[in-house]
Amino acid sequence: MTLATRTFSPKEFKRRLRHGDVIFDALTLTAAALVLLTVLAIGLQLWQQSQFTREAFAWNLVFSADWNPSAEKFGALPFIYGTLQTSLVALLIALPLGLGIAIFLAELASAWVSRTLGFLVELLAAVPSVVYGLWGVYVFAPTFVKPTGEFLQTFVGFLPLFSGSVSPQYSRLAASMILALMILPTISAVSRDVFQAIPRAQREAALALGATRWETIWQVLIPYGLSGILGAVILGLGRALGETMAVTMVIGNNYNLVASLLEPGSTMSAVIAGQFGEAASSDAFRSALIEMGLILFVITLILNMFARLLVWRVARRVPTELRV
Amino acid sequence: MLATKPSERLSMFTRALENNPQENVTTTTNIKMRVQNLNFYYGTFRAIADVTMDIPENRITAIIGSSGCGKSTLLRTLNRMGELVAHTRTQGTVLLDGENIYDRNMDVVLVRRRVGMVFQRPNPFPKPIFDNVAYGPRLLGVRGQELEQIVEQSLRDAALWDEVKDKLHESGLALSGGQQQRLCVARAIAIKPEVILMDEPCAALDPIATYKIEELMLTLRSAYTIVIVTHNMQQAARVSDFTAFMNMNPQRAGVLVEFGPTKQIFTNPTKPETEDYITGRFG
């Protein structure tokens, strides 16, 4: 028997299949490396392509509030503020609501109600953002956001955040509230899964000590699942920071720096999406938009790292075998 | 075929029974809990059928029987933990000092304060040892020095104080399995319940930790009424004053076959089923 014929024996064929492991390992490694490379490539490109404005205006783009592309004035402060403001307000609205939904679905509702309602909540995530925008402008803003704004102005109007006139249709509050609706399914679905993953024994331990449901949820379940809930918040915040379409449609695209939630404003993603067509003719304009993209990228990166750190710090307190 | 005769097999328990201080059985005592015509259903399946038994005060009552015969289910009806599972139904009465805990006006939170529980697997909270024990008293509004005293006393009563007094602020999960279970006992007695239910408390423990829990049960007996579910018949013979033997009826529902002083159940059972189970001729 020569070596050449041995190559085609069934045994050898099996061996080769096993050596497919090497190929498979290489494939998965490549796929994983691609993720890293893509992130690096995006960061690098954003950095290079924004060279013009970075050199011409230095930090002015971040700290100046004057946005007038035809006069080559590129101050993105109103948009940076708008992005952070709408995202954080959205989170502030969506977190208690989402947590409430999660607790109801996981702890209180019967299996049938939990399944049905859970499905509906997840369906909210499937609605295209342009539909949210359209509904926001014509239905949600006039019927719900405007009265809310008027209410806030009447009672806490002395705060800069709720000062100024109440815009009937377009406002940062409308954008925040639409964003809250859009991140609600993420926060509630992930938190619900977190609650459902908490061992029964933890609940029973508290209940057997005469704790009420409320005490069990607040003192035992939420601390236990905190790292998972923080994870849900990160996912929600990530979506809110980057959301473009619905925000552009309801925020009113006002380029002035105004503190108030009740007036129209803009966000970085809304400006980039709204103006990249006009920017094609001007190097400075295009560079300014790309630099804004870079800022958005960096903010998201920092927030994610910060949130990871929080998750890690919380998770460290719970041994691995009990981690949700 | 086993060569030994049933009577010889019964002697397996002689030493265990000798180690058991039996004087508690002859002296009379109050009936702390009364289970009357109790039925428990999971959906349409009847898991417990017509159980009636009395649980004497300041005694250890063991519930033995084969797997799946409803021992734990019965135990969990005694502090209404059974109803936490969806689609369950309880029928009949369980009297605690003459009051039906299933009465419409009965507050389940108060029932569970009076009837505490220790579970099969140690389940401390992922919190410091101190906070684990302090959890129950804090719910009742105890704070400050009084709280510290209760925590220390509970840990002492659970025979854990000397091992943990210098690390009260370390996580309860950092303890060994046996220590965790004693921590759970300390946590349960910190709110001074009247009855302590133990659901196979040694199932996840090694023999030394088991021994310590058994010692603990014997010392706690003077202050508490204890009901323990166990798979370990030696354990039942060693620590319990009274033993309830459960079995499955043909519909797979758990029934109480025999209840009596532990010594009598293990040496001179009245029902052939009990004797079969105890001598290992079961099934």
Coordinates of C-alpha atoms in Angstrom, one line a residue:
Chain A
M1 CA 0.0 0.0 0.0
T2 CA 1.5 3.3 -1.0
L3 CA 1.1 6.5 0.9
A4 CA -0.9 7.9 -1.9
T5 CA -3.8 5.4 -1.6
R6 CA -3.9 5.8 2.2
T7 CA -4.9 9.4 1.7
F8 CA -8.3 8.2 0.4
S9 CA -9.1 5.7 3.1
P10 CA -12.2 6.4 5.2
K11 CA -10.1 6.7 8.2
E12 CA -8.0 9.4 6.6
F13 CA -11.2 11.1 5.4
K14 CA -12.4 11.3 9.0
R15 CA -9.1 12.6 10.1
R16 CA -9.3 15.4 7.5
L17 CA -12.8 16.2 8.7
R18 CA -11.3 16.6 12.2
H19 CA -8.7 18.8 10.7
G20 CA -11.7 20.9 9.6
D21 CA -11.5 22.1 13.2
V22 CA -8.5 24.1 12.2
I23 CA -10.3 25.7 9.4
F24 CA -13.4 26.3 11.5
D25 CA -11.3 27.8 14.3
A26 CA -9.7 30.1 11.8
L27 CA -13.0 31.1 10.3
T28 CA -14.5 32.0 13.7
L29 CA -11.4 33.9 14.7
T30 CA -11.6 35.8 11.4
A31 CA -15.2 36.7 12.1
A32 CA -14.3 37.9 15.6
A33 CA -11.3 39.8 14.3
L34 CA -13.6 41.5 11.7
V35 CA -15.7 43.0 14.4
L36 CA -12.6 44.6 16.0
L37 CA -11.2 45.7 12.7
T38 CA -14.5 47.3 11.7
V39 CA -14.7 49.3 14.9
L40 CA -11.1 50.4 14.5
A41 CA -11.6 51.2 10.8
I42 CA -14.7 53.3 11.5
G43 CA -12.8 55.2 14.3
L44 CA -9.8 55.7 12.1
Q45 CA -11.8 56.9 9.1
L46 CA -13.8 59.3 11.2
W47 CA -10.6 60.7 12.6
Q48 CA -8.9 61.1 9.2
Q49 CA -11.9 62.5 7.4
S50 CA -12.5 65.1 10.0
Q51 CA -9.0 66.4 9.8
F52 CA -10.0 69.6 8.1
T53 CA -12.2 70.9 10.8
R54 CA -10.2 69.5 13.6
E55 CA -7.2 71.5 12.4
A56 CA -9.1 74.6 11.3
F57 CA -11.3 75.0 14.4
A58 CA -9.7 72.8 17.1
W59 CA -12.1 72.4 20.0
N60 CA -14.4 75.1 18.7
L61 CA -16.7 72.5 17.2
V62 CA -17.3 71.0 20.5
F63 CA -17.6 74.2 22.5
S64 CA -19.1 76.7 20.1
A65 CA -22.9 77.0 19.8
D66 CA -22.8 78.9 16.5
W67 CA -23.9 76.7 13.6
N68 CA -24.0 78.4 10.2
P69 CA -22.5 76.3 7.5
S70 CA -22.8 78.9 4.7
A71 CA -20.6 81.2 6.8
E72 CA -18.4 78.2 7.6
K73 CA -19.3 78.4 11.3
F74 CA -19.5 74.9 12.8
G75 CA -20.4 74.9 16.4
A76 CA -22.0 71.5 17.4
L77 CA -22.6 72.2 21.0
P78 CA -26.4 72.5 20.6
F79 CA -26.4 69.1 19.0
I80 CA -24.2 67.4 21.5
Y81 CA -26.4 68.9 24.2
G82 CA -29.5 67.7 22.3
T83 CA -28.2 64.2 22.0
L84 CA -27.3 63.8 25.6
Q85 CA -30.4 65.6 26.9
T86 CA -32.9 63.6 24.8
S87 CA -31.2 60.3 25.6
L88 CA -30.9 60.8 29.3
V89 CA -34.5 62.1 29.6
A90 CA -35.7 59.2 27.6
L91 CA -33.8 56.9 29.9
L92 CA -35.3 58.6 32.9
I93 CA -38.8 58.0 31.6
A94 CA -38.2 54.5 30.2
L95 CA -36.2 53.0 33.2
P96 CA -38.9 53.1 35.9
L97 CA -41.6 52.2 33.3
G98 CA -39.5 49.4 31.8
L99 CA -38.6 48.1 35.3
G100 CA -42.3 48.2 36.3
I101 CA -43.3 46.3 33.2
A102 CA -40.5 43.7 33.8
I103 CA -41.5 43.2 37.4
F104 CA -45.2 42.8 36.4
L105 CA -44.4 40.4 33.6
A106 CA -41.9 38.3 35.7
E107 CA -43.3 38.4 39.2
L108 CA -47.0 39.4 39.2
A109 CA -48.8 38.5 36.0
S110 CA -50.2 35.0 35.4
A111 CA -48.3 33.0 32.7
W112 CA -50.9 33.8 30.1
V113 CA -51.0 37.5 30.7
S114 CA -47.2 37.6 30.9
R115 CA -46.8 35.8 27.6
T116 CA -49.3 38.0 25.7
L117 CA -48.2 41.3 27.2
G118 CA -44.5 40.3 26.8
F119 CA -45.1 39.6 23.1
L120 CA -46.8 43.0 22.7
V121 CA -44.0 44.8 24.4
E122 CA -41.4 43.1 22.2
L123 CA -43.6 44.1 19.2
L124 CA -42.9 47.7 20.1
A125 CA -39.3 47.1 19.2
A126 CA -40.3 45.9 15.8
V127 CA -42.1 49.1 14.7
P128 CA -39.8 50.9 12.2
S129 CA -38.5 54.2 13.6
V130 CA -40.0 56.2 10.7
V131 CA -43.4 55.0 11.8
Y132 CA -42.7 56.2 15.4
G133 CA -41.6 59.5 13.9
L134 CA -44.8 59.9 11.8
W135 CA -47.1 58.9 14.7
G136 CA -45.1 61.1 17.0
V137 CA -45.5 64.2 14.9
Y138 CA -49.2 63.8 14.1
V139 CA -50.6 62.0 17.1
F140 CA -48.4 61.7 20.1
A141 CA -46.9 65.3 20.1
P142 CA -50.1 67.3 19.9
T143 CA -52.3 65.0 22.1
F144 CA -49.8 63.9 24.8
V145 CA -46.5 65.7 24.7
K146 CA -48.0 69.2 24.5
P147 CA -50.2 68.9 27.6
T148 CA -47.3 67.3 29.4
G149 CA -45.1 70.2 28.5
E150 CA -47.8 72.7 29.6
F151 CA -48.1 70.9 32.9
L152 CA -44.4 70.9 33.4
Q153 CA -44.1 74.5 32.6
T154 CA -46.9 75.5 35.0
F155 CA -45.4 73.6 37.9
V156 CA -41.6 73.6 37.4
G157 CA -41.3 76.3 34.8
F158 CA -38.8 78.2 36.9
L159 CA -36.2 75.6 36.0
P160 CA -34.3 76.4 32.8
L161 CA -35.1 72.9 31.6
F162 CA -38.8 73.7 31.5
S163 CA -38.7 77.3 30.6
G164 CA -39.7 79.1 27.3
S165 CA -42.7 78.6 25.2
V166 CA -44.4 75.2 24.8
S167 CA -43.9 74.1 21.2
P168 CA -47.2 72.6 19.9
Q169 CA -45.6 69.9 17.8
Y170 CA -41.8 69.8 17.6
S171 CA -39.8 69.7 20.8
R172 CA -37.0 67.9 22.6
L173 CA -39.6 66.6 25.0
A174 CA -41.4 65.0 22.1
A175 CA -38.1 63.4 20.9
S176 CA -37.3 62.2 24.5
M177 CA -40.7 60.7 24.9
I178 CA -40.6 59.0 21.5
L179 CA -37.1 57.7 22.4
A180 CA -38.4 56.5 25.7
L181 CA -41.1 54.5 23.9
M182 CA -38.5 53.1 21.5
I183 CA -36.1 51.9 24.2
L184 CA -38.9 50.7 26.5
P185 CA -39.1 47.2 24.9
T186 CA -35.3 46.7 25.3
I187 CA -35.3 47.7 28.9
S188 CA -38.4 45.8 29.9
A189 CA -37.6 42.6 27.9
V190 CA -34.0 42.3 29.1
S191 CA -35.0 43.1 32.7
R192 CA -37.8 40.6 32.6
D193 CA -35.3 37.9 31.5
V194 CA -33.0 39.0 34.3
F195 CA -35.8 38.6 36.9
Q196 CA -36.8 35.3 35.5
A197 CA -33.3 34.0 35.8
I198 CA -33.1 34.7 39.5
P199 CA -33.4 31.4 41.4
R200 CA -36.7 30.7 43.1
A201 CA -34.8 30.0 46.3
Q202 CA -34.0 33.7 46.7
R203 CA -37.6 34.7 46.5
E204 CA -38.7 31.9 48.8
A205 CA -36.0 32.8 51.3
A206 CA -37.4 36.3 51.6
L207 CA -41.1 35.3 51.5
A208 CA -40.5 32.7 54.2
L209 CA -39.1 35.4 56.4
G210 CA -42.4 37.2 56.2
A211 CA -41.4 39.7 53.5
T212 CA -44.1 41.1 51.3
R213 CA -43.9 40.8 47.5
W214 CA -42.9 44.4 47.4
E215 CA -40.1 43.9 49.9
T216 CA -38.9 40.8 48.2
I217 CA -38.8 42.6 44.8
W218 CA -37.0 45.7 46.1
Q219 CA -34.7 44.3 48.7
V220 CA -33.8 40.9 47.2
L221 CA -34.6 40.6 43.5
I222 CA -33.5 44.0 42.3
P223 CA -30.1 44.0 44.1
Y224 CA -29.6 40.4 42.9
G225 CA -30.3 41.3 39.3
L226 CA -28.7 44.7 39.3
S227 CA -25.9 43.9 36.9
G228 CA -28.4 42.5 34.4
I229 CA -30.6 45.6 34.8
L230 CA -27.7 47.8 34.2
G231 CA -27.0 45.8 31.1
A232 CA -30.5 46.5 29.9
V233 CA -30.0 50.2 30.6
I234 CA -26.8 50.2 28.5
L235 CA -28.6 48.6 25.6
G236 CA -31.4 51.2 25.8
L237 CA -29.1 54.1 26.1
G238 CA -27.1 52.9 23.2
R239 CA -30.2 52.8 21.1
A240 CA -31.4 56.3 22.3
L241 CA -28.0 57.9 21.5
G242 CA -27.9 56.7 18.0
E243 CA -31.6 56.9 17.0
T244 CA -31.9 59.2 14.1
M245 CA -35.1 59.0 12.0
A246 CA -37.8 59.4 14.6
V247 CA -35.9 62.1 16.4
T248 CA -35.3 64.1 13.3
M249 CA -39.0 64.0 12.6
V250 CA -40.2 65.2 15.9
I251 CA -37.4 67.4 17.4
G252 CA -37.9 70.4 15.1
N253 CA -34.3 70.8 14.0
N254 CA -33.7 74.1 15.6
Y255 CA -29.9 74.8 15.5
N256 CA -29.8 77.3 18.4
L257 CA -28.6 76.3 21.9
V258 CA -31.6 76.3 24.1
A259 CA -31.7 74.6 27.5
S260 CA -35.4 74.0 27.5
L261 CA -36.9 70.6 26.8
L262 CA -40.1 72.2 25.7
E263 CA -38.7 73.9 22.6
P264 CA -37.4 72.5 19.3
G265 CA -33.8 71.4 19.2
S266 CA -31.6 69.0 17.3
T267 CA -29.2 66.1 17.9
M268 CA -26.0 65.1 16.3
S269 CA -27.5 62.2 14.4
A270 CA -30.4 64.4 13.2
V271 CA -28.1 67.1 11.9
I272 CA -25.8 64.5 10.2
A273 CA -28.8 62.8 8.5
G274 CA -30.5 66.1 7.6
Q275 CA -27.5 67.9 6.1
F276 CA -25.1 65.4 4.6
G277 CA -26.6 66.1 1.1
E278 CA -25.7 69.8 1.2
A279 CA -22.3 69.1 2.8
A280 CA -21.1 67.2 -0.3
S281 CA -20.0 70.5 -2.0
S282 CA -18.0 71.8 0.9
D283 CA -14.9 70.2 2.4
A284 CA -15.3 72.1 5.7
F285 CA -19.0 71.2 6.0
R286 CA -18.4 67.6 5.3
S287 CA -15.5 67.4 7.7
A288 CA -17.6 69.1 10.4
L289 CA -20.4 66.5 10.0
I290 CA -17.8 63.7 10.1
E291 CA -16.3 65.2 13.2
M292 CA -19.7 65.1 14.8
G293 CA -19.9 61.5 13.9
L294 CA -16.6 61.0 15.6
I295 CA -17.9 62.7 18.7
L296 CA -21.1 60.6 18.7
F297 CA -18.8 57.5 18.3
V298 CA -16.6 58.5 21.2
I299 CA -19.5 59.4 23.5
T300 CA -21.1 56.0 22.8
L301 CA -17.8 54.3 23.4
I302 CA -17.2 56.1 26.7
L303 CA -20.8 55.5 28.0
N304 CA -20.5 51.8 27.1
M305 CA -17.2 51.4 28.8
F306 CA -18.5 53.3 31.9
A307 CA -21.6 51.0 31.9
R308 CA -19.4 47.9 31.5
L309 CA -17.4 49.1 34.5
L310 CA -20.6 49.5 36.5
V311 CA -21.8 46.0 35.6
W312 CA -18.4 44.6 36.4
R313 CA -18.4 46.2 39.8
V314 CA -21.8 45.0 40.7
A315 CA -21.3 41.5 39.3
R316 CA -18.1 41.1 41.3
R317 CA -20.1 41.1 44.5
V318 CA -22.0 38.0 43.3
P319 CA -20.1 34.7 42.9
T320 CA -20.0 33.3 39.4
E321 CA -22.3 30.4 40.0
L322 CA -25.1 32.7 41.1
R323 CA -24.6 35.3 38.4
V324 CA -27.6 36.0 36.3
Chain B
M1 CA -33.2 -11.5 47.6
L2 CA -32.0 -10.1 50.9
A3 CA -31.2 -12.8 53.5
T4 CA -31.9 -10.6 56.5
K5 CA -35.3 -10.8 58.1
P6 CA -37.3 -7.6 58.6
S7 CA -36.8 -7.7 62.3
E8 CA -33.1 -7.9 61.9
R9 CA -33.1 -5.0 59.4
L10 CA -34.9 -2.9 62.0
S11 CA -31.9 -3.2 64.2
M12 CA -30.1 -0.9 61.8
F13 CA -31.9 1.9 63.6
T14 CA -31.1 0.7 67.1
R15 CA -28.1 2.9 67.6
A16 CA -29.7 5.9 66.0
L17 CA -32.7 5.5 68.3
E18 CA -30.5 5.1 71.3
N19 CA -28.8 8.3 70.5
N20 CA -32.2 10.0 70.4
P21 CA -33.2 11.5 73.7
Q22 CA -36.7 9.9 73.8
E23 CA -38.0 11.3 77.0
N24 CA -39.8 14.0 75.1
V25 CA -42.3 11.5 73.7
T26 CA -43.8 10.4 77.0
T27 CA -44.3 13.8 78.5
T28 CA -47.4 15.5 77.2
T29 CA -47.3 18.6 75.2
N30 CA -49.6 21.0 73.4
I31 CA -50.6 20.5 69.8
K32 CA -49.0 23.4 67.9
M33 CA -50.3 22.7 64.5
R34 CA -53.3 20.6 63.3
V35 CA -53.5 19.5 59.7
Q36 CA -57.1 18.4 59.0
N37 CA -58.3 16.7 55.8
L38 CA -55.7 18.5 53.8
N39 CA -55.7 18.1 50.0
F40 CA -53.3 19.9 47.7
Y41 CA -53.7 20.1 43.9
Y42 CA -51.2 21.0 41.2
G43 CA -53.8 21.9 38.5
T44 CA -56.1 18.9 38.4
F45 CA -53.5 16.6 39.9
R46 CA -54.0 15.8 43.5
A47 CA -50.6 15.7 45.2
I48 CA -51.8 15.3 48.7
A49 CA -54.9 13.4 49.7
D50 CA -56.8 13.8 53.0
V51 CA -53.9 14.2 55.3
T52 CA -54.7 14.7 59.0
M53 CA -52.0 14.9 61.6
D54 CA -51.1 16.8 64.7
I55 CA -47.8 18.5 65.2
P56 CA -46.8 18.7 68.9
E57 CA -45.2 21.8 70.3
N58 CA -41.5 21.8 71.2
R59 CA -41.0 18.5 69.5
I60 CA -39.3 17.5 66.3
T61 CA -41.6 15.8 63.9
A62 CA -40.0 14.1 60.9
I63 CA -41.9 13.4 57.7
I64 CA -40.4 10.4 55.8
G65 CA -41.4 8.6 52.7
S66 CA -40.2 7.8 49.2
S67 CA -39.4 10.5 46.6
G68 CA -42.3 12.2 45.1
C69 CA -44.8 11.2 47.7
G70 CA -45.6 14.7 48.7
K71 CA -43.5 15.2 51.8
S72 CA -42.2 18.6 50.7
T73 CA -45.5 19.6 49.4
L74 CA -47.1 18.8 52.7
L75 CA -44.4 20.8 54.5
R76 CA -45.0 23.8 52.3
T77 CA -48.7 23.8 53.1
L78 CA -47.7 24.5 56.7
N79 CA -46.6 28.1 55.9
R80 CA -48.5 28.6 52.7
M81 CA -45.4 28.5 50.5
G82 CA -47.1 25.9 48.3
E83 CA -49.4 28.5 46.9
L84 CA -46.5 30.4 45.3
V85 CA -46.6 27.9 42.5
A86 CA -49.1 28.8 39.8
H87 CA -52.3 26.8 39.4
T88 CA -52.2 25.2 42.8
R89 CA -55.1 24.8 45.2
T90 CA -55.3 23.9 48.9
Q91 CA -58.3 22.3 50.5
G92 CA -58.8 21.6 54.1
T93 CA -57.5 23.3 57.2
V94 CA -54.2 23.8 58.9
L95 CA -54.6 25.2 62.4
L96 CA -51.8 27.1 64.1
D97 CA -52.7 27.5 67.7
G98 CA -56.3 26.8 66.8
E99 CA -56.5 29.4 64.0
N100 CA -56.8 28.3 60.4
I101 CA -53.9 29.7 58.4
Y102 CA -56.0 29.3 55.2
D103 CA -58.7 31.5 56.6
R104 CA -59.7 34.3 54.3
N105 CA -58.8 36.9 56.9
M106 CA -55.4 35.4 57.7
D107 CA -52.5 37.5 56.6
V108 CA -50.1 35.2 54.8
V109 CA -47.1 37.4 55.7
L110 CA -47.9 37.0 59.4
V111 CA -48.3 33.2 59.0
R112 CA -44.8 33.0 57.5
R113 CA -43.4 35.2 60.3
R114 CA -44.7 32.6 62.8
V115 CA -43.8 29.6 60.7
G116 CA -40.3 30.0 59.4
M117 CA -38.5 27.8 56.9
V118 CA -35.1 26.4 56.0
F119 CA -34.7 25.0 52.5
Q120 CA -33.0 22.0 51.0
R121 CA -30.2 23.9 49.5
P122 CA -28.7 26.8 51.5
N123 CA -30.0 30.0 50.0
P124 CA -28.3 32.9 51.7
F125 CA -28.7 36.3 50.1
P126 CA -25.7 37.6 48.3
K127 CA -25.2 40.1 51.1
P128 CA -22.9 40.3 54.2
I129 CA -23.5 37.7 56.9
F130 CA -24.8 40.3 59.2
D131 CA -27.4 41.6 56.7
N132 CA -28.5 38.0 56.0
V133 CA -29.5 37.5 59.6
A134 CA -30.7 41.1 60.0
Y135 CA -33.0 40.8 57.0
G136 CA -36.1 39.6 58.9
P137 CA -35.8 41.8 62.0
R138 CA -35.2 44.8 59.7
L139 CA -38.5 44.0 58.0
L140 CA -40.1 44.4 61.4
G141 CA -38.4 47.7 61.9
V142 CA -35.7 46.7 64.4
R143 CA -32.6 48.9 64.2
G144 CA -29.4 49.8 65.9
Q145 CA -28.2 48.0 69.0
E146 CA -31.2 45.9 69.4
L147 CA -30.6 44.6 65.9
E148 CA -27.0 43.8 66.6
Q149 CA -28.0 41.9 69.7
I150 CA -30.6 39.9 67.8
V151 CA -28.1 39.0 65.0
E152 CA -25.5 37.9 67.6
Q153 CA -28.0 35.8 69.6
S154 CA -29.4 34.2 66.4
L155 CA -25.9 33.3 65.2
R156 CA -25.1 31.9 68.7
D157 CA -28.3 29.9 68.7
A158 CA -27.4 28.6 65.3
A159 CA -24.0 27.6 66.6
L160 CA -22.3 29.8 64.0
W161 CA -21.2 32.8 66.0
D162 CA -17.7 31.7 66.8
E163 CA -17.0 30.9 63.2
V164 CA -18.2 34.2 61.8
K165 CA -18.0 36.8 64.5
D166 CA -14.8 38.3 62.9
K167 CA -16.2 38.4 59.4
L168 CA -19.8 39.6 59.8
H169 CA -19.3 41.9 56.8
E170 CA -18.2 39.3 54.4
S171 CA -20.6 37.8 52.0
G172 CA -22.8 34.9 53.3
L173 CA -21.9 33.1 50.1
A174 CA -18.2 33.0 51.1
L175 CA -19.1 30.4 53.8
S176 CA -19.0 26.6 53.4
G177 CA -22.2 24.8 52.5
G178 CA -22.7 23.7 56.1
Q179 CA -22.1 27.1 57.5
Q180 CA -24.4 28.6 54.9
Q181 CA -27.2 26.3 56.1
R182 CA -26.6 27.3 59.7
L183 CA -26.7 30.9 58.5
C184 CA -30.1 30.2 57.0
V185 CA -31.2 28.7 60.3
A186 CA -29.9 31.9 62.1
R187 CA -31.8 34.0 59.5
A188 CA -34.9 32.0 60.1
I189 CA -34.8 32.2 64.0
A190 CA -33.9 35.9 64.0
I191 CA -37.5 36.8 63.8
K192 CA -38.4 34.3 66.5
P193 CA -40.9 32.2 64.7
E194 CA -42.9 29.6 66.6
V195 CA -42.5 26.8 64.1
I196 CA -39.5 26.0 61.9
L197 CA -40.0 23.9 58.8
M198 CA -37.0 22.2 57.4
D199 CA -37.1 20.8 53.9
E200 CA -34.3 18.2 53.7
P201 CA -31.9 20.7 55.3
C202 CA -29.0 18.3 55.1
A203 CA -29.5 17.0 51.6
A204 CA -26.7 19.2 50.2
L205 CA -24.3 18.8 53.2
D206 CA -21.5 16.4 54.1
P207 CA -21.8 14.2 57.2
I208 CA -20.0 16.6 59.6
A209 CA -22.2 19.5 58.6
T210 CA -25.2 17.2 58.8
Y211 CA -24.2 16.3 62.4
K212 CA -24.0 19.9 63.3
I213 CA -27.4 20.7 61.9
E214 CA -28.8 17.7 63.8
E215 CA -27.2 18.9 67.1
L216 CA -28.7 22.3 66.3
M217 CA -32.2 20.9 65.9
L218 CA -32.0 19.2 69.2
T219 CA -31.0 22.4 71.0
L220 CA -33.6 24.4 69.2
R221 CA -36.3 22.0 70.1
S222 CA -36.8 23.5 73.6
A223 CA -37.8 26.9 72.1
Y224 CA -39.4 25.9 68.7
T225 CA -41.6 23.4 67.1
I226 CA -39.7 21.7 64.3
V227 CA -41.0 19.8 61.4
I228 CA -38.4 18.2 59.1
V229 CA -38.7 16.4 55.9
T230 CA -35.9 13.9 55.4
H231 CA -34.9 11.2 53.0
N232 CA -32.4 10.0 55.5
M233 CA -34.2 7.5 57.8
Q234 CA -31.2 7.4 60.2
Q235 CA -31.6 11.1 60.6
A236 CA -35.3 10.8 61.4
A237 CA -34.4 8.0 63.9
R238 CA -31.6 10.1 65.5
V239 CA -33.4 13.4 66.0
S240 CA -37.1 13.2 65.7
D241 CA -39.6 12.7 68.5
F242 CA -42.5 11.8 66.2
T243 CA -42.4 10.4 62.7
A244 CA -45.0 10.6 59.9
F245 CA -44.7 8.1 57.1
M246 CA -46.1 9.1 53.8
N247 CA -46.7 7.0 50.7
M248 CA -48.4 7.3 47.3
N249 CA -51.9 5.9 46.8
P250 CA -52.7 4.3 43.5
Q251 CA -53.6 7.7 42.0
R252 CA -50.1 8.9 42.9
A253 CA -51.4 11.2 45.6
G254 CA -49.5 11.4 48.8
V255 CA -51.3 10.0 51.8
L256 CA -50.3 9.8 55.4
V257 CA -49.8 6.1 56.2
E258 CA -48.8 6.2 59.8
F259 CA -48.0 8.8 62.5
G260 CA -46.5 8.0 65.9
P261 CA -43.6 8.3 68.3
T262 CA -40.4 7.8 66.3
K263 CA -39.3 4.7 68.3
Q264 CA -42.6 3.0 67.7
I265 CA -42.6 3.7 64.0
F266 CA -39.0 2.4 63.6
T267 CA -39.3 -0.7 65.8
N268 CA -43.0 -1.6 65.9
P269 CA -44.9 -0.1 63.0
T270 CA -48.6 -0.9 62.9
K271 CA -48.9 -0.8 59.1
P272 CA -47.2 -3.3 56.8
E273 CA -46.4 -0.5 54.3
T274 CA -44.4 1.3 57.0
E275 CA -42.5 -1.8 57.9
D276 CA -41.8 -2.5 54.2
Y277 CA -40.4 1.0 53.7
I278 CA -38.3 1.0 56.9
T279 CA -36.9 -2.4 56.2
G280 CA -36.0 -1.5 52.7
R281 CA -38.5 -3.9 51.0
F282 CA -40.2 -0.9 49.6
G283 CA -41.5 -0.9 46.0

